[in-house]
Coordinates of C-alpha atoms in Angstrom, one line a residue:
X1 CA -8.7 -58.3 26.8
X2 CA -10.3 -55.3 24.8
X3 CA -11.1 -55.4 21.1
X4 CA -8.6 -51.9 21.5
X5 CA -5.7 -54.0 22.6
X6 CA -5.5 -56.1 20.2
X7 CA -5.7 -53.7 17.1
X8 CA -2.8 -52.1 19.0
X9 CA -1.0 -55.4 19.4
X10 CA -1.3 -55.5 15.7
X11 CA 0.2 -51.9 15.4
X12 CA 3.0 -53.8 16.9
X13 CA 3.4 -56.7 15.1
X14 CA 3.8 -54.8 12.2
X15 CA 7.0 -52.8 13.8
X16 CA 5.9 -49.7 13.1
X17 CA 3.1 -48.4 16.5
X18 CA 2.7 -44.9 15.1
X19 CA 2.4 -44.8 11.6
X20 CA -1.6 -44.0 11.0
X21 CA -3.1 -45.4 7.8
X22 CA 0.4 -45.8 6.2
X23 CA 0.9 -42.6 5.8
X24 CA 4.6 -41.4 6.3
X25 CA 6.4 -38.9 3.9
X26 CA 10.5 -40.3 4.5
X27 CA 11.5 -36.5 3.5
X28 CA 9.9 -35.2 7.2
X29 CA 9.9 -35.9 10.6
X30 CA 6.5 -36.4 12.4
X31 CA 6.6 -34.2 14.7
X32 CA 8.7 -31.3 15.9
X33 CA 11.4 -32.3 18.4
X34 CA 14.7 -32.2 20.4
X35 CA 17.8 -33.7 18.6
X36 CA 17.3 -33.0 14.8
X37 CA 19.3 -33.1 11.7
X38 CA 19.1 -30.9 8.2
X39 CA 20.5 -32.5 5.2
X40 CA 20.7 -30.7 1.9
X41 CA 22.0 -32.9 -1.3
X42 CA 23.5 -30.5 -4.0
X43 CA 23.0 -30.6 -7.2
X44 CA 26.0 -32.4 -7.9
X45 CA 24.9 -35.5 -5.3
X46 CA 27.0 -34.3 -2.8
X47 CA 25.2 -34.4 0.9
X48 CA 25.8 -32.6 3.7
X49 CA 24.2 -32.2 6.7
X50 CA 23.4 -30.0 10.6
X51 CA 22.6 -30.8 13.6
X52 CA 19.1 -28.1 14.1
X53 CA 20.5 -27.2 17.3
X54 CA 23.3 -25.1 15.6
X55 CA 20.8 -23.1 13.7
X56 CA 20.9 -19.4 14.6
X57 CA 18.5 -17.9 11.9
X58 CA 16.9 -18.0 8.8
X59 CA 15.8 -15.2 6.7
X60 CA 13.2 -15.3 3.9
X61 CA 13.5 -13.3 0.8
X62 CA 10.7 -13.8 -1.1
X63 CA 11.5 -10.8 -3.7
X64 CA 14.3 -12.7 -4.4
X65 CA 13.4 -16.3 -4.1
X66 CA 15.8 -17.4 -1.2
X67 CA 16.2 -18.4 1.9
X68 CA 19.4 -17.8 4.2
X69 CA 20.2 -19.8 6.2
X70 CA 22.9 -19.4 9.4
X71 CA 24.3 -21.9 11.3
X72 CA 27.2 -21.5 13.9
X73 CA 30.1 -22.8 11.5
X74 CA 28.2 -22.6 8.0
X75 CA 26.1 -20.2 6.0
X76 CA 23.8 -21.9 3.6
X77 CA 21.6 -20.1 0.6
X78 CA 18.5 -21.9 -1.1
X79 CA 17.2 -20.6 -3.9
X80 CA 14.2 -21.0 -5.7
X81 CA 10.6 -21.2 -6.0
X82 CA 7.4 -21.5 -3.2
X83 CA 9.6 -21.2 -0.4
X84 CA 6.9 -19.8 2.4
X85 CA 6.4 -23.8 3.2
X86 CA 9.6 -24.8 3.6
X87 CA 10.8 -21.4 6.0
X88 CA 7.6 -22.7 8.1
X89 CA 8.9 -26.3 8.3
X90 CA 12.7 -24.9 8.9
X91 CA 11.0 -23.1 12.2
X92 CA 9.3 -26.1 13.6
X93 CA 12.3 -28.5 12.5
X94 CA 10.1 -30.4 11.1
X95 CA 12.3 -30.8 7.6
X96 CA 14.7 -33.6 7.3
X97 CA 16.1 -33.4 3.7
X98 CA 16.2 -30.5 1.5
X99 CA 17.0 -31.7 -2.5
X100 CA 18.0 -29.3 -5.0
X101 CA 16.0 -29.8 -8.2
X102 CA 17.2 -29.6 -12.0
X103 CA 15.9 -26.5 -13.1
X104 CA 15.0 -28.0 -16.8
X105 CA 12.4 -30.3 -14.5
X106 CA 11.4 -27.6 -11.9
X107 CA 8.1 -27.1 -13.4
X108 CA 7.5 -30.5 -13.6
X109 CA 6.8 -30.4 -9.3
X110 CA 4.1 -30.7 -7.4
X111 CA 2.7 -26.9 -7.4
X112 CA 2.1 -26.9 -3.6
X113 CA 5.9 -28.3 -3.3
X114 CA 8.7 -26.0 -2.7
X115 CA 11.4 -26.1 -5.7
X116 CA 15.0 -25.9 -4.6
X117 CA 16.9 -24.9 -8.1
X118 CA 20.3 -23.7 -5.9
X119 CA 21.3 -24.7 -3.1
X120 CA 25.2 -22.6 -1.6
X121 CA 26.8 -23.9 1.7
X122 CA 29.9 -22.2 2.6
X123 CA 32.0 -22.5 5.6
X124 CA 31.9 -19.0 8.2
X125 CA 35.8 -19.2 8.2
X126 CA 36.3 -19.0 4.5

């Protein structure tokens, strides 16, 4: 038995094999992949959330501060400030949960951080 094996046993033990150096942000996913989910939580602490396979497009505004957002049954607008990182992790799928911020504390965030101050999902049939 290698030295390697049993650091990777270890991994194991610990129930959690690919975590590196216990670093892990719970708002993302890993990696990109197959069957993924987009959850926004509105301002009011309501959630909703899409399956990434019904996403058709997004567009980016940066003039105006938003993205759009289009899904097959829902159209959903996200407003704010430093969006380029978040339309980049909306392509890969990489995003898991998108937050809407209280705009009194917006400049209180992270300044690499996109800041969600609006966040408008409406139904297509509406």
């Amino acid at each position: 038995m290698s030295r390697d094996f049993e650091l990777k046993f270890d991994e194991y033990k610990d129930n959690n094999p690919t975590e590196k150096d216990g670093a892990s942000d719970p708002d993302r996913y890993p990696s990109g992949g197959n069957v993924r989910n987009l959850a926004f939580v509105l301002a009011d602490g309501k959630m909703q959330f899409f399956n990434y396979s019904y996403l058709i497009t997004c567009i980016m505004d940066n003039g105006a501060g938003s993205i759009l957002i289009e899904f097959s049954t829902h159209h959903v607008a996200l407003k704010g400030q430093r969006l380029g990182s978040l339309y980049n992790d909306l392509m890969m799928q990489s995003c898991k949960i998108i937050r809407c911020a209280d705009k009194r504390y917006s400049e209180l965030e992270e300044n690499n951080k996109p800041v969600i101050q609006e966040i408008d999902v409406t139904n297509k049939t509406d």
